Short mmCIF file of C-alpha atoms in Angstrom, two decimals:
data_model
loop_
_atom_site.label_atom_id
_atom_site.label_comp_id
_atom_site.label_asym_id
_atom_site.label_seq_id
_atom_site.Cartn_x
_atom_site.Cartn_y
_atom_site.Cartn_z
CA MET I 6 5.59 116.38 264.67
CA SER I 7 4.94 118.11 267.97
CA THR I 8 1.62 118.53 269.75
CA VAL I 9 2.28 122.27 270.02
CA MET I 10 2.62 122.63 266.27
CA ILE I 11 -0.52 120.62 265.58
CA GLY I 12 -2.69 122.61 267.96
CA SER I 13 -1.56 126.19 267.40
CA VAL I 14 -2.73 127.43 264.01
CA THR I 15 -4.40 130.51 265.46
CA GLU I 16 -1.40 131.22 267.67
CA ALA I 17 1.00 130.82 264.74
CA VAL I 18 -1.04 133.25 262.62
CA ASP I 19 -1.22 135.76 265.48
CA GLN I 20 2.56 135.60 265.95
CA ALA I 21 3.18 135.93 262.23
CA VAL I 22 1.06 139.08 262.06
CA GLU I 23 2.76 140.54 265.12
CA HIS I 24 6.21 140.19 263.55
CA LEU I 25 5.39 141.75 260.18
CA ASP I 26 6.96 145.01 259.08
CA PHE I 27 3.60 146.57 258.40
CA ASP I 28 4.78 149.94 257.08
CA ARG I 29 7.01 148.29 254.45
CA LEU I 30 4.33 145.81 253.41
CA HIS I 31 1.67 148.52 253.20
CA ARG I 32 3.91 150.59 250.95
CA GLU I 33 4.71 147.61 248.70
CA TYR I 34 1.05 146.59 248.44
CA TRP I 35 -0.05 149.99 247.15
CA GLU I 36 3.03 150.55 244.98
CA GLN I 37 2.22 147.24 243.24
CA ASN I 38 -1.40 148.08 242.49
CA GLU I 39 -2.84 146.15 245.44
CA PHE I 40 -0.61 143.10 245.19
CA LEU I 41 1.75 141.71 247.83
CA PHE I 42 3.95 138.63 248.23
CA ILE I 43 5.10 137.66 251.74
CA PRO I 44 7.63 134.78 251.73
CA GLN I 45 7.30 132.44 254.73
CA PHE I 46 4.41 134.23 256.38
CA LEU I 47 3.97 130.99 258.33
CA PRO I 48 6.96 128.76 259.09
CA ARG I 49 7.32 125.95 256.59
CA ALA I 50 7.69 123.35 259.36
CA MET I 51 4.43 124.43 260.97
CA VAL I 52 2.54 124.39 257.64
CA GLU I 53 3.84 120.93 256.74
CA ALA I 54 3.07 119.54 260.19
CA SER I 55 -0.32 121.09 260.83
CA LEU I 56 -1.97 122.10 257.55
CA VAL I 57 -0.60 119.90 254.76
CA PRO I 58 -1.89 116.63 256.33
CA GLN I 59 -5.44 118.03 256.31
CA ALA I 60 -5.07 119.09 252.66
CA GLN I 61 -3.79 115.65 251.74
CA GLY I 62 -6.55 114.05 253.80
CA VAL I 63 -9.35 115.51 251.66
CA LYS I 64 -7.83 114.65 248.29
CA GLY I 65 -10.52 112.02 247.86
CA GLU I 66 -13.16 114.79 248.04
CA LEU I 67 -11.77 116.98 245.28
CA ASN I 68 -13.77 117.76 242.18
CA ARG I 69 -11.68 117.66 239.00
CA ASN I 70 -12.64 119.94 236.15
CA TYR I 71 -11.48 120.67 232.64
CA ILE I 72 -12.33 123.71 230.53
CA PRO I 73 -10.50 123.44 227.18
CA GLY I 74 -8.12 126.31 226.63
CA HIS I 75 -8.51 127.69 230.15
CA LYS I 76 -8.44 125.37 233.13
CA LYS I 77 -7.61 121.87 234.34
CA GLY I 78 -7.25 120.81 237.97
CA GLY I 79 -9.02 119.88 241.19
CA SER I 80 -10.79 121.83 243.92
CA VAL I 81 -12.15 121.24 247.43
CA SER I 82 -14.79 123.74 248.52
CA TYR I 83 -15.38 125.59 251.75
CA TYR I 84 -18.16 123.14 252.60
CA THR I 85 -15.74 120.21 252.67
CA VAL I 86 -13.14 122.28 254.54
CA ILE I 87 -15.68 122.94 257.29
CA GLU I 88 -16.43 119.25 257.72
CA LYS I 89 -13.05 117.62 257.15
CA ALA I 90 -10.22 120.16 257.26
CA PRO I 91 -11.17 122.60 260.04
CA ARG I 92 -7.62 123.79 260.78
CA PHE I 93 -7.81 126.02 257.74
CA LEU I 94 -10.81 127.79 259.30
CA GLU I 95 -8.64 128.79 262.28
CA PHE I 96 -6.51 130.70 259.80
CA TYR I 97 -9.41 132.09 257.77
CA ARG I 98 -11.29 133.35 260.83
CA SER I 99 -8.24 134.70 262.69
CA LYS I 100 -9.15 138.07 264.15
CA ALA I 101 -5.55 139.29 264.04
CA PHE I 102 -5.21 138.32 260.37
CA ILE I 103 -8.45 140.03 259.34
CA GLU I 104 -7.42 143.17 261.19
CA PHE I 105 -4.03 143.11 259.43
CA LEU I 106 -5.70 142.73 256.02
CA SER I 107 -8.14 145.53 256.76
CA ARG I 108 -5.30 147.89 257.65
CA LEU I 109 -3.37 146.79 254.58
CA VAL I 110 -6.16 147.35 252.04
CA GLN I 111 -7.59 150.35 253.93
CA ALA I 112 -11.08 148.90 254.15
CA LYS I 113 -13.02 146.93 256.73
CA LEU I 114 -12.94 143.32 255.57
CA MET I 115 -15.42 140.59 256.43
CA LEU I 116 -15.70 136.86 255.91
CA CYS I 117 -17.65 135.73 252.87
CA PRO I 118 -21.22 134.48 253.37
CA GLU I 119 -21.76 130.86 254.41
CA ASN I 120 -22.97 129.93 250.92
CA ASP I 121 -19.78 130.99 249.11
CA PRO I 122 -17.78 127.83 248.30
CA HIS I 123 -14.67 129.93 247.57
CA SER I 124 -14.55 131.41 251.09
CA CYS I 125 -11.81 129.07 252.23
CA ALA I 126 -10.95 126.46 249.61
CA LEU I 127 -8.15 124.20 248.42
CA TYR I 128 -6.80 123.95 244.88
CA TYR I 129 -4.93 120.90 243.61
CA TYR I 130 -2.58 120.56 240.65
CA THR I 131 -1.90 116.81 240.66
CA GLU I 132 -1.95 115.65 237.03
CA PRO I 133 0.34 116.68 234.17
CA GLY I 134 -0.97 119.78 232.45
CA ASP I 135 -3.07 121.02 235.38
CA HIS I 136 -3.21 124.81 235.11
CA ILE I 137 -5.46 127.84 234.98
CA GLY I 138 -5.35 130.53 232.32
CA PHE I 139 -5.14 134.27 232.89
CA HIS I 140 -8.11 135.77 234.70
CA TYR I 141 -9.24 138.25 237.35
CA ASP I 142 -10.90 137.09 240.58
CA THR I 143 -13.88 139.22 239.66
CA SER I 144 -16.08 140.29 242.56
CA TYR I 145 -19.79 139.72 242.10
CA TYR I 146 -20.42 141.19 245.53
CA LYS I 147 -21.65 144.74 246.01
CA GLY I 148 -18.20 145.59 247.34
CA ALA I 149 -14.63 144.51 246.64
CA ARG I 150 -13.30 140.99 247.10
CA TYR I 151 -9.74 140.24 248.16
CA THR I 152 -7.90 136.98 247.51
CA ILE I 153 -5.27 135.43 249.76
CA LEU I 154 -3.25 132.49 248.44
CA MET I 155 -0.89 130.41 250.56
CA GLY I 156 1.37 127.65 249.35
CA LEU I 157 0.91 124.23 250.99
CA VAL I 158 2.74 121.82 248.67
CA ASP I 159 5.05 122.82 245.84
CA LYS I 160 6.91 119.90 244.31
CA SER I 161 7.20 121.46 240.89
CA THR I 162 9.65 123.27 238.67
CA GLN I 163 7.06 124.25 236.07
CA CYS I 164 3.82 125.08 237.91
CA LYS I 165 4.05 128.74 238.94
CA LEU I 166 1.76 131.63 239.82
CA VAL I 167 2.21 134.19 237.03
CA CYS I 168 1.00 137.77 237.51
CA GLU I 169 0.77 140.83 235.30
CA LEU I 170 0.82 143.94 237.47
CA PHE I 171 -0.67 147.18 236.11
CA LYS I 172 -2.22 145.35 233.14
CA ASP I 173 -5.00 147.92 232.64
CA ASP I 174 -3.16 150.94 234.01
CA PRO I 175 -3.06 153.66 231.31
CA VAL I 176 0.09 155.23 232.78
CA LYS I 177 2.31 152.53 234.29
CA THR I 178 4.24 149.91 232.36
CA PRO I 179 2.95 146.37 232.96
CA ARG I 180 5.19 144.23 235.19
CA HIS I 181 5.51 140.46 234.81
CA VAL I 182 5.95 138.42 238.02
CA GLU I 183 6.46 134.66 238.37
CA LEU I 184 6.22 133.11 241.83
CA VAL I 185 6.89 129.69 243.29
CA THR I 186 4.64 129.47 246.35
CA GLN I 187 6.49 127.35 248.87
CA PRO I 188 4.69 126.10 252.02
CA GLY I 189 3.89 129.16 254.11
CA ASP I 190 4.39 131.76 251.35
CA LEU I 191 1.47 134.22 251.14
CA VAL I 192 0.05 136.26 248.26
CA ILE I 193 -2.51 139.04 248.81
CA PHE I 194 -4.34 140.96 246.09
CA ASN I 195 -7.47 142.80 245.04
CA GLY I 196 -9.31 140.29 242.86
CA ASP I 197 -10.48 142.90 240.37
CA LYS I 198 -6.98 144.26 239.76
CA LEU I 199 -4.59 141.34 239.36
CA TRP I 200 -4.40 139.53 236.01
CA HIS I 201 -2.96 136.14 236.92
CA ALA I 202 -2.60 132.50 235.90
CA VAL I 203 -0.98 129.23 236.99
CA THR I 204 1.32 127.55 234.47
CA PRO I 205 0.93 123.84 233.58
CA LEU I 206 2.14 121.17 235.98
CA GLY I 207 4.88 118.83 234.78
CA HIS I 208 5.03 115.02 234.98
CA GLY I 209 5.55 113.66 238.49
CA GLU I 210 4.89 117.07 240.08
CA GLU I 211 2.34 118.32 242.60
CA ARG I 212 1.11 121.71 243.80
CA ILE I 213 -1.55 122.44 246.44
CA ALA I 214 -2.63 125.93 247.50
CA LEU I 215 -5.03 127.40 250.03
CA THR I 216 -7.27 130.23 248.88
CA MET I 217 -9.17 132.54 251.23
CA GLU I 218 -11.56 135.30 250.22
CA TYR I 219 -12.65 138.40 252.14
CA VAL I 220 -15.16 141.08 251.14
CA THR I 221 -16.05 144.66 252.00
CA ASN I 222 -19.78 143.96 251.53
CA PRO I 223 -21.17 140.41 251.80
CA GLU I 224 -24.32 141.26 249.80
CA MET I 225 -24.80 139.92 246.28
CA GLY I 226 -27.79 140.32 243.96
CA PRO I 227 -29.80 137.16 243.13
CA PHE I 228 -28.82 137.11 239.45
CA LYS I 229 -25.13 137.55 240.20
CA ARG I 230 -25.37 134.86 242.87
CA LEU I 231 -26.88 132.48 240.32
CA TYR I 232 -24.17 133.34 237.78
CA SER I 233 -21.46 132.90 240.42
CA ASN I 234 -22.87 129.51 241.44
CA LEU I 235 -23.04 128.34 237.84
CA LYS I 236 -19.43 129.40 237.22
CA ASP I 237 -18.28 127.64 240.38
CA SER I 238 -20.22 124.52 239.43
CA PHE I 239 -18.53 124.05 236.07
CA ALA I 240 -15.12 125.55 236.77
CA TYR I 241 -14.44 124.41 240.33
CA PHE I 242 -16.67 122.39 242.64
CA GLY I 243 -19.32 120.55 240.60
CA VAL I 244 -23.04 121.24 240.23
CA ARG I 245 -24.15 119.05 243.13
CA GLY I 246 -21.38 120.31 245.39
CA VAL I 247 -22.36 123.94 244.85
CA PHE I 248 -26.15 123.98 244.66
CA LYS I 249 -26.81 121.42 247.40
CA HIS I 250 -25.15 123.76 249.88
CA ALA I 251 -26.13 127.06 248.23
CA TRP I 252 -29.81 126.27 248.81
CA SER I 253 -29.33 125.00 252.34
CA ARG I 254 -27.11 127.80 253.72
CA PRO I 255 -28.29 131.35 254.44
CA ASP I 256 -26.76 134.11 252.31
CA GLN I 257 -25.40 136.18 255.15
CA SER I 258 -22.01 136.95 256.61
CA ARG I 259 -20.78 135.31 259.79
#
């Protein structure tokens, strides 16, 4: 594990963006109804050396949740990432990456407000049956919200990201996609357009993913903010973990 690899998350992201075939990716993103898969956006060796240890290091902080018929798994919020896994913030706040995303989705993207626990979070599938049912990443902001997923650990043959492209398109035929997100693989999509799920984890398996969220407008009405916080409390990060920070952090973009 080299010192260069450990200290160069921002540099690695910048280089990854520089070497992308933007025209091809832009075409694929829009042809697939604002969905894109980029295998090995970051080198696997770099991810396993620099990012995975931080994800493993905060396992003791995860909040496990279970919603019968919909979701079972563990989550670590943005607030914990800030304090104990800051390398992920280098990625999330990368100027080159945000500029790439903005060009890709054809809108000026911004970081989420400080009181959004989903801004830059970690999701753990560590027990048999861990999964999440089909859903949209619905935006409660006054603008659109875009989700970026990156694989960190994938020691599973059963736990996959499953997507239904064009689900609500009245003209196009729906397209079923199943993805194994290896370390460094990247998925980008408009949260309001992709119907997706994660299939159940098998015995002796493990899957960890990074999720980053960007918005076109960081404003959110007070009632939608309350609803969003309640949903996050029960489905992801726990009541105390959400509201303790929601009340102490200003609702403004960085």
